[in-house]
Every structure is written in structure tokens, then in C-alpha cells.
Amino acid sequence: STRKESSAASDVYKRQKEKFRLKHKSKFNTIGASHTWEVKNDLRYKNGAFTVLLLSELGQKLPEVYQRYYSSNNVFYSNTDLALQTHSKQALELVFKRPMYKITTGYALHVNRGVYMYDMTQLNWSNSTELSSSVIQQAYIKSSINHKKFSWRQVYRFSLTNTERLIVPRHQLDGSIITSVGIFKAKRLKATFGLTYNLNSRTSVIPIIENMGQYNLLNISTTDSQKGLFNMGAMVAVKIETFRFFVKFSNIGYFWNSTSWQYIDGIYLPELTLRVGLTWDFWN
């Protein structure tokens, strides 16, 4: 009787242990790269259809523009400052998964410190601007449905930043629907239909420094903003044995959105694009 109780307790402990999983990854550059480092942790607990995830990332890296160099008649810049940029991400997710569908809700906190921006007033790179320290909070919900030959995926994100500049849309919705069917009695001809859609709330128009090819993020207007954008795409593909044919439509939203819509200054909403593809395999 004592052995049975001990064995049962061991099995319970083993099952509880299998519900937890911890992944840790860290790196530190001892030679070169200015001793940059990074630490990642992934802790998750699974109980039936529910899974709780806790993700953590922290590290320091070299400025992305450190090795960039440019010179012309009126501009000369090269960032020689080796101060490391700090980045971190903390996320908490709750996942509910069944054979046919999956729902994920989560919250993420992104923090960046010491980010270099090109300051036109100083004509130099600086890591002490108001955008050098950024805090982005995101709440999101992801859902997916898979049933036989039907698939639907959708993601909604709500973002808040520590700046009035709407570089990141506060509301973002992305989704796709794909289904496959057999045509005719023998169903040797297979067709796939797909639809994608995305919706972004209003954003600020980002100016650029043309002769440098650099975003001028410090001079974004906080009063003028671009209206939201709803766009769609569609696809049809046909396959019969080794023959495959597809037609894809992109930027269908060109018909109902303002053609003067622009996220980057000088780059307007692209017009409807049609792509056609055909492949055929031959072998002996």
C-alpha cells in the first residue's frame, strides 16, 4: 500500500512538472561588438486547453546607424558614438486552444532607451532626444479557425506610446480567409480562394530627409494626421495535377480610400495591382 501511494504521488508530481516549461537563452560578447548582451526567458504553464505564457527579453545593442556613413556638398554625418542602446520586452499571454480554433489574448510592454535619432537642428545623431526613450504598450487578441479546408485568422492590436506622434497606429486589424474546394464530380480540379484585409487607424505623416534617405521622426507634426486606412486583397488559384494557375489582386482599397493617402511624405496609396502566375511540371 505504501508503494502504491508513493508511485501515485510520483506520477502526480511528474504531471505537474510537465505542465511547466522554462526556456532561458543568454549571450554576452566578450570580444568585439562593444560587449553587447541579451537575455531571453520563456515561462509557460499548460493546463488542459489553457496555456499561460510569460515572455521576457532584455539586452543592449550597438546603434543601428553606427557603421553608416554619408557625405555630400551640404551634409556630412557619421555616428561614432559607441553608447549602447537598451531594449526590453515583457509580455503576458493567455492561450485557449481546441482542435478547430485557437484564441490568444496578451499584453506586451516594449521599452527602448538611448535610441539614436538624426537631429536636423544639430546636424548630427543624438541619443538624448525626446524619441530616444520610447515606451510602447500593446494589448492584442489573436484568433484562428481551421476546419477541414477552411482557414480564418485574425489579429487585433491596440497600442499606446509615450509620444503624441502617431507613428504606430493605435488600432490595427489584420485578417485572412482561405478555403479550398474540389470542382466537378471527380474533384481533380482544385480551386483555392483567399481574402486578406487590414485596417489601421489614423497616423501621422512621416517626413524624410531626402538627400540622406533617413526618416525625420523629430519633425513629425502632432496636429496634422492622416485618416485611417482599410485595404483588402484577393486571390484565386487553380490546380489540376501538375498544372497550376493563380490570379492575385492587391490594394483593392484603392477604389474607396483617398488616393492622396500617405504614410511616408511623398509616397501615396498604391493603385490596384494584378498578378498572374502559371506553372506546369514536366517529367519522363
mmCIF file of C-alpha atoms in Angstrom:
data_model
loop_
_atom_site.group_PDB
_atom_site.id
_atom_site.type_symbol
_atom_site.label_atom_id
_atom_site.label_comp_id
_atom_site.label_asym_id
_atom_site.label_seq_id
_atom_site.Cartn_x
_atom_site.Cartn_y
_atom_site.Cartn_z
ATOM 1 C CA SER A 1 0.000 0.000 0.000
ATOM 2 C CA THR A 2 2.841 2.384 0.809
ATOM 3 C CA ARG A 3 4.499 1.646 -2.537
ATOM 4 C CA LYS A 4 1.259 2.351 -4.432
ATOM 5 C CA GLU A 5 0.783 5.678 -2.651
ATOM 6 C CA SER A 6 4.398 6.638 -3.320
ATOM 7 C CA SER A 7 4.057 5.711 -7.001
ATOM 8 C CA ALA A 8 0.798 7.706 -7.309
ATOM 9 C CA ALA A 9 2.408 10.768 -5.683
ATOM 10 C CA SER A 10 5.351 10.469 -8.075
ATOM 11 C CA ASP A 11 3.024 10.371 -11.096
ATOM 12 C CA VAL A 12 1.152 13.472 -9.879
ATOM 13 C CA TYR A 13 4.438 15.331 -9.381
ATOM 14 C CA LYS A 14 5.606 14.272 -12.851
ATOM 15 C CA ARG A 15 2.393 15.514 -14.478
ATOM 16 C CA GLN A 16 2.608 18.827 -12.614
ATOM 17 C CA LYS A 17 6.231 19.200 -13.684
ATOM 18 C CA GLU A 18 5.336 18.577 -17.336
ATOM 19 C CA LYS A 19 2.808 21.424 -17.184
ATOM 20 C CA PHE A 20 5.623 23.898 -16.550
ATOM 21 C CA ARG A 21 8.311 24.724 -19.071
ATOM 22 C CA LEU A 22 11.103 27.263 -18.760
ATOM 23 C CA LYS A 23 13.416 28.291 -21.564
ATOM 24 C CA HIS A 24 16.382 30.562 -20.961
ATOM 25 C CA LYS A 25 18.790 31.966 -23.505
ATOM 26 C CA SER A 26 21.529 34.495 -22.896
ATOM 27 C CA LYS A 27 24.573 35.735 -24.733
ATOM 28 C CA PHE A 28 27.415 38.122 -23.969
ATOM 29 C CA ASN A 29 30.059 39.296 -26.407
ATOM 30 C CA THR A 30 33.363 39.102 -24.561
ATOM 31 C CA ILE A 31 35.398 40.168 -27.587
ATOM 32 C CA GLY A 32 34.156 42.801 -30.017
ATOM 33 C CA ALA A 33 30.686 44.299 -30.512
ATOM 34 C CA SER A 34 31.315 46.569 -27.502
ATOM 35 C CA HIS A 35 30.256 43.806 -25.086
ATOM 36 C CA THR A 36 26.631 43.740 -26.199
ATOM 37 C CA TRP A 37 24.425 41.231 -24.405
ATOM 38 C CA GLU A 38 20.927 39.777 -24.421
ATOM 39 C CA VAL A 39 18.804 37.664 -22.066
ATOM 40 C CA LYS A 40 15.579 35.878 -23.049
ATOM 41 C CA ASN A 41 13.195 33.923 -20.812
ATOM 42 C CA ASP A 42 10.119 31.942 -21.805
ATOM 43 C CA LEU A 43 7.986 30.550 -18.972
ATOM 44 C CA ARG A 44 4.742 28.739 -19.708
ATOM 45 C CA TYR A 45 2.176 26.741 -17.793
ATOM 46 C CA LYS A 46 -0.272 24.439 -19.564
ATOM 47 C CA ASN A 47 -3.429 23.050 -18.038
ATOM 48 C CA GLY A 48 -5.782 21.344 -20.439
ATOM 49 C CA ALA A 49 -6.823 23.696 -23.232
ATOM 50 C CA PHE A 50 -5.348 26.740 -21.456
ATOM 51 C CA THR A 51 -1.735 27.912 -21.616
ATOM 52 C CA VAL A 52 -0.237 30.884 -19.787
ATOM 53 C CA LEU A 53 2.970 32.369 -21.210
ATOM 54 C CA LEU A 54 5.337 34.887 -19.670
ATOM 55 C CA LEU A 55 7.957 36.239 -22.047
ATOM 56 C CA SER A 56 10.872 38.456 -21.129
ATOM 57 C CA GLU A 57 13.664 39.998 -23.189
ATOM 58 C CA LEU A 58 16.383 42.399 -22.078
ATOM 59 C CA GLY A 59 19.607 43.489 -23.676
ATOM 60 C CA GLN A 60 21.928 46.135 -25.046
ATOM 61 C CA LYS A 61 22.993 46.543 -28.646
ATOM 62 C CA LEU A 62 25.045 48.860 -30.800
ATOM 63 C CA PRO A 63 23.295 51.769 -32.521
ATOM 64 C CA GLU A 64 21.835 50.627 -35.823
ATOM 65 C CA VAL A 65 23.450 53.575 -37.595
ATOM 66 C CA TYR A 66 26.915 53.075 -36.111
ATOM 67 C CA GLN A 67 28.527 51.873 -39.333
ATOM 68 C CA ARG A 68 26.590 54.186 -41.650
ATOM 69 C CA TYR A 69 28.493 56.968 -43.371
ATOM 70 C CA TYR A 70 27.380 59.639 -45.810
ATOM 71 C CA SER A 71 28.829 62.823 -47.176
ATOM 72 C CA SER A 72 27.811 65.370 -49.801
ATOM 73 C CA ASN A 73 28.148 69.075 -50.510
ATOM 74 C CA ASN A 74 25.834 70.116 -47.685
ATOM 75 C CA VAL A 75 25.577 67.080 -45.385
ATOM 76 C CA PHE A 76 28.255 65.140 -43.561
ATOM 77 C CA TYR A 77 27.478 62.619 -40.888
ATOM 78 C CA SER A 78 28.886 59.515 -39.310
ATOM 79 C CA ASN A 79 27.795 58.310 -35.901
ATOM 80 C CA THR A 80 30.941 57.499 -33.960
ATOM 81 C CA ASP A 81 29.290 57.324 -30.542
ATOM 82 C CA LEU A 82 29.537 53.812 -29.074
ATOM 83 C CA ALA A 83 26.916 54.221 -26.351
ATOM 84 C CA LEU A 84 24.773 51.094 -26.356
ATOM 85 C CA GLN A 85 21.023 51.152 -26.841
ATOM 86 C CA THR A 86 18.909 49.317 -24.263
ATOM 87 C CA HIS A 87 15.866 47.346 -25.308
ATOM 88 C CA SER A 88 13.412 45.242 -23.326
ATOM 89 C CA LYS A 89 10.125 43.432 -23.871
ATOM 90 C CA GLN A 90 7.759 41.940 -21.313
ATOM 91 C CA ALA A 91 4.689 40.024 -22.471
ATOM 92 C CA LEU A 92 1.921 38.016 -20.836
ATOM 93 C CA GLU A 93 -0.321 35.746 -22.932
ATOM 94 C CA LEU A 94 -3.298 33.502 -22.272
ATOM 95 C CA VAL A 95 -3.973 30.879 -24.935
ATOM 96 C CA PHE A 96 -7.089 28.750 -25.305
ATOM 97 C CA LYS A 97 -6.675 26.030 -27.915
ATOM 98 C CA ARG A 98 -9.083 23.443 -29.252
ATOM 99 C CA PRO A 99 -8.728 21.201 -32.332
ATOM 100 C CA MET A 100 -10.697 23.584 -34.565
ATOM 101 C CA TYR A 101 -9.883 27.019 -33.128
ATOM 102 C CA LYS A 102 -7.372 28.948 -31.080
ATOM 103 C CA ILE A 103 -7.707 32.246 -29.193
ATOM 104 C CA THR A 104 -4.801 34.216 -27.740
ATOM 105 C CA THR A 105 -5.046 37.352 -25.623
ATOM 106 C CA GLY A 106 -1.997 39.202 -24.450
ATOM 107 C CA TYR A 107 -0.270 42.342 -23.254
ATOM 108 C CA ALA A 108 3.218 43.482 -24.242
ATOM 109 C CA LEU A 109 5.431 46.284 -22.951
ATOM 110 C CA HIS A 110 8.289 47.480 -25.191
ATOM 111 C CA VAL A 111 10.875 49.860 -23.751
ATOM 112 C CA ASN A 112 13.840 51.330 -25.644
ATOM 113 C CA ARG A 113 16.443 53.664 -24.185
ATOM 114 C CA GLY A 114 19.251 55.606 -25.827
ATOM 115 C CA VAL A 115 17.962 55.239 -29.393
ATOM 116 C CA TYR A 116 19.840 57.433 -31.859
ATOM 117 C CA MET A 117 17.849 59.931 -33.956
ATOM 118 C CA TYR A 118 19.197 62.324 -36.542
ATOM 119 C CA ASP A 119 18.627 65.861 -35.250
ATOM 120 C CA MET A 120 18.384 68.390 -38.094
ATOM 121 C CA THR A 121 18.956 71.279 -35.693
ATOM 122 C CA GLN A 122 22.322 69.838 -34.645
ATOM 123 C CA LEU A 123 23.095 68.103 -37.965
ATOM 124 C CA ASN A 124 24.217 65.091 -36.005
ATOM 125 C CA TRP A 125 22.996 61.879 -34.404
ATOM 126 C CA SER A 126 21.755 62.163 -30.829
ATOM 127 C CA ASN A 127 20.583 59.637 -28.231
ATOM 128 C CA SER A 128 19.085 62.269 -25.923
ATOM 129 C CA THR A 129 16.089 63.396 -28.000
ATOM 130 C CA GLU A 130 12.501 63.062 -26.817
ATOM 131 C CA LEU A 131 12.083 59.989 -29.032
ATOM 132 C CA SER A 132 15.298 58.343 -27.832
ATOM 133 C CA SER A 133 13.354 56.818 -24.943
ATOM 134 C CA SER A 134 10.221 55.094 -26.179
ATOM 135 C CA VAL A 135 7.585 53.098 -24.325
ATOM 136 C CA ILE A 136 5.013 51.151 -26.304
ATOM 137 C CA GLN A 137 2.162 49.242 -24.681
ATOM 138 C CA GLN A 138 0.155 46.786 -26.726
ATOM 139 C CA ALA A 139 -2.927 44.731 -25.936
ATOM 140 C CA TYR A 140 -3.877 42.187 -28.562
ATOM 141 C CA ILE A 141 -6.180 39.315 -29.350
ATOM 142 C CA LYS A 142 -5.493 36.661 -31.967
ATOM 143 C CA SER A 143 -7.964 34.102 -33.236
ATOM 144 C CA SER A 144 -7.807 31.324 -35.780
ATOM 145 C CA ILE A 145 -10.296 28.762 -37.049
ATOM 146 C CA ASN A 146 -9.281 25.681 -39.047
ATOM 147 C CA HIS A 147 -11.996 23.308 -40.226
ATOM 148 C CA LYS A 148 -11.225 20.845 -42.995
ATOM 149 C CA LYS A 149 -10.328 23.086 -45.968
ATOM 150 C CA PHE A 150 -11.366 26.373 -44.386
ATOM 151 C CA SER A 151 -8.999 28.657 -42.505
ATOM 152 C CA TRP A 152 -9.626 32.065 -40.898
ATOM 153 C CA ARG A 153 -7.035 34.060 -38.979
ATOM 154 C CA GLN A 154 -7.426 37.491 -37.412
ATOM 155 C CA VAL A 155 -5.320 39.764 -35.174
ATOM 156 C CA TYR A 156 -6.344 42.993 -33.433
ATOM 157 C CA ARG A 157 -3.840 45.241 -31.637
ATOM 158 C CA PHE A 158 -4.355 48.336 -29.509
ATOM 159 C CA SER A 159 -1.183 50.379 -28.990
ATOM 160 C CA LEU A 160 -0.273 53.282 -26.738
ATOM 161 C CA THR A 161 3.003 55.195 -26.851
ATOM 162 C CA ASN A 162 4.639 57.838 -24.694
ATOM 163 C CA THR A 163 4.533 60.396 -27.511
ATOM 164 C CA GLU A 164 1.821 62.365 -29.249
ATOM 165 C CA ARG A 165 3.253 61.397 -32.627
ATOM 166 C CA LEU A 166 1.132 58.647 -34.158
ATOM 167 C CA ILE A 167 3.983 56.644 -35.676
ATOM 168 C CA VAL A 168 2.336 53.392 -34.565
ATOM 169 C CA PRO A 169 -1.438 53.214 -35.301
ATOM 170 C CA ARG A 170 -3.475 52.842 -32.132
ATOM 171 C CA HIS A 171 -5.829 50.350 -33.761
ATOM 172 C CA GLN A 172 -4.660 47.614 -36.114
ATOM 173 C CA LEU A 173 -6.749 44.790 -37.541
ATOM 174 C CA ASP A 174 -5.341 42.122 -39.877
ATOM 175 C CA GLY A 175 -7.015 39.000 -41.134
ATOM 176 C CA SER A 176 -7.103 36.365 -43.845
ATOM 177 C CA ILE A 177 -9.643 33.814 -45.052
ATOM 178 C CA ILE A 178 -8.647 30.842 -47.212
ATOM 179 C CA THR A 179 -10.753 27.956 -48.464
ATOM 180 C CA SER A 180 -10.123 25.121 -50.919
ATOM 181 C CA VAL A 181 -12.745 23.161 -52.860
ATOM 182 C CA GLY A 182 -12.819 20.397 -55.440
ATOM 183 C CA ILE A 183 -14.585 21.185 -58.726
ATOM 184 C CA PHE A 184 -16.509 18.758 -60.923
ATOM 185 C CA LYS A 185 -17.539 15.252 -59.985
ATOM 186 C CA ALA A 186 -14.084 13.676 -59.770
ATOM 187 C CA LYS A 187 -12.776 16.771 -57.969
ATOM 188 C CA ARG A 188 -9.482 16.525 -59.809
ATOM 189 C CA LEU A 189 -9.632 20.255 -60.388
ATOM 190 C CA LYS A 190 -8.925 22.029 -57.107
ATOM 191 C CA ALA A 191 -9.514 25.700 -56.502
ATOM 192 C CA THR A 192 -8.311 27.882 -53.621
ATOM 193 C CA PHE A 193 -9.871 31.225 -52.754
ATOM 194 C CA GLY A 194 -8.208 33.716 -50.446
ATOM 195 C CA LEU A 195 -9.078 37.098 -48.979
ATOM 196 C CA THR A 196 -6.876 39.369 -46.852
ATOM 197 C CA TYR A 197 -7.816 42.584 -45.119
ATOM 198 C CA ASN A 198 -6.194 45.142 -42.824
ATOM 199 C CA LEU A 199 -7.438 48.209 -41.018
ATOM 200 C CA ASN A 200 -5.228 50.877 -39.442
ATOM 201 C CA SER A 201 -6.439 53.915 -37.533
ATOM 202 C CA ARG A 202 -5.142 57.399 -38.270
ATOM 203 C CA THR A 203 -1.412 58.055 -38.234
ATOM 204 C CA SER A 204 0.981 60.945 -38.634
ATOM 205 C CA VAL A 205 2.700 61.501 -41.976
ATOM 206 C CA ILE A 206 6.409 60.782 -41.566
ATOM 207 C CA PRO A 207 8.714 63.248 -43.380
ATOM 208 C CA ILE A 208 12.060 62.149 -44.753
ATOM 209 C CA ILE A 209 15.453 63.741 -45.283
ATOM 210 C CA GLU A 210 15.673 63.061 -49.000
ATOM 211 C CA ASN A 211 19.395 63.512 -49.566
ATOM 212 C CA MET A 212 20.096 61.108 -46.688
ATOM 213 C CA GLY A 213 17.273 58.624 -47.192
ATOM 214 C CA GLN A 214 16.512 58.954 -43.485
ATOM 215 C CA TYR A 215 13.210 59.346 -41.634
ATOM 216 C CA ASN A 216 12.905 62.756 -39.969
ATOM 217 C CA LEU A 217 10.997 61.469 -36.936
ATOM 218 C CA LEU A 218 11.748 64.511 -34.791
ATOM 219 C CA ASN A 219 9.832 66.831 -37.135
ATOM 220 C CA ILE A 220 6.540 64.945 -37.338
ATOM 221 C CA SER A 221 3.515 67.218 -36.975
ATOM 222 C CA THR A 222 1.393 66.380 -33.927
ATOM 223 C CA THR A 223 -1.585 68.403 -35.200
ATOM 224 C CA ASP A 224 -1.965 67.072 -38.755
ATOM 225 C CA SER A 225 -2.746 63.383 -39.059
ATOM 226 C CA GLN A 226 -3.606 61.011 -41.873
ATOM 227 C CA LYS A 227 -7.012 59.322 -41.879
ATOM 228 C CA GLY A 228 -7.301 55.607 -41.208
ATOM 229 C CA LEU A 229 -6.843 53.066 -43.970
ATOM 230 C CA PHE A 230 -8.850 49.955 -44.834
ATOM 231 C CA ASN A 231 -7.341 47.755 -47.525
ATOM 232 C CA MET A 232 -8.033 44.325 -48.994
ATOM 233 C CA GLY A 233 -6.523 41.719 -51.269
ATOM 234 C CA ALA A 234 -7.953 38.676 -53.052
ATOM 235 C CA MET A 235 -6.510 35.565 -54.633
ATOM 236 C CA VAL A 236 -7.779 32.660 -56.751
ATOM 237 C CA ALA A 237 -5.630 29.613 -57.531
ATOM 238 C CA VAL A 238 -6.481 26.566 -59.639
ATOM 239 C CA LYS A 239 -4.608 23.270 -59.711
ATOM 240 C CA ILE A 240 -5.098 20.125 -61.753
ATOM 241 C CA GLU A 241 -2.365 17.522 -61.367
ATOM 242 C CA THR A 242 0.853 19.312 -62.471
ATOM 243 C CA PHE A 243 -0.848 22.453 -63.818
ATOM 244 C CA ARG A 244 -1.177 25.478 -61.506
ATOM 245 C CA PHE A 245 -2.601 28.902 -62.227
ATOM 246 C CA PHE A 246 -3.300 31.861 -59.929
ATOM 247 C CA VAL A 247 -4.602 35.419 -60.040
ATOM 248 C CA LYS A 248 -3.894 37.838 -57.206
ATOM 249 C CA PHE A 249 -5.380 41.298 -56.620
ATOM 250 C CA SER A 250 -3.628 43.689 -54.223
ATOM 251 C CA ASN A 251 -4.625 47.125 -52.884
ATOM 252 C CA ILE A 252 -8.333 46.795 -53.628
ATOM 253 C CA GLY A 253 -8.826 49.609 -51.125
ATOM 254 C CA TYR A 254 -7.591 51.983 -53.839
ATOM 255 C CA PHE A 255 -11.226 52.218 -55.004
ATOM 256 C CA TRP A 256 -12.625 53.597 -51.731
ATOM 257 C CA ASN A 257 -9.646 55.195 -49.973
ATOM 258 C CA SER A 258 -8.377 58.661 -50.777
ATOM 259 C CA THR A 259 -5.665 58.455 -53.434
ATOM 260 C CA SER A 260 -3.780 61.199 -51.574
ATOM 261 C CA TRP A 261 -3.357 58.937 -48.514
ATOM 262 C CA GLN A 262 0.299 58.704 -47.472
ATOM 263 C CA TYR A 263 2.146 57.238 -44.509
ATOM 264 C CA ILE A 264 5.531 58.474 -45.730
ATOM 265 C CA ASP A 265 5.700 62.026 -47.085
ATOM 266 C CA GLY A 266 5.701 61.899 -50.893
ATOM 267 C CA ILE A 267 4.655 58.232 -51.136
ATOM 268 C CA TYR A 268 0.952 57.872 -51.886
ATOM 269 C CA LEU A 269 -1.500 54.985 -51.734
ATOM 270 C CA PRO A 270 -0.515 52.396 -54.381
ATOM 271 C CA GLU A 271 -3.114 51.583 -57.017
ATOM 272 C CA LEU A 272 -4.714 48.220 -57.688
ATOM 273 C CA THR A 273 -2.149 45.584 -58.672
ATOM 274 C CA LEU A 274 -2.916 42.410 -60.637
ATOM 275 C CA ARG A 275 -0.534 39.453 -60.666
ATOM 276 C CA VAL A 276 -0.964 36.358 -62.799
ATOM 277 C CA GLY A 277 1.092 33.185 -62.484
ATOM 278 C CA LEU A 278 1.270 29.880 -64.361
ATOM 279 C CA THR A 279 3.418 26.787 -63.702
ATOM 280 C CA TRP A 280 3.461 23.401 -65.339
ATOM 281 C CA ASP A 281 5.690 20.451 -64.356
ATOM 282 C CA PHE A 282 7.070 18.039 -66.953
ATOM 283 C CA TRP A 283 8.869 14.778 -66.322
ATOM 284 C CA ASN A 284 9.551 11.467 -68.080
#
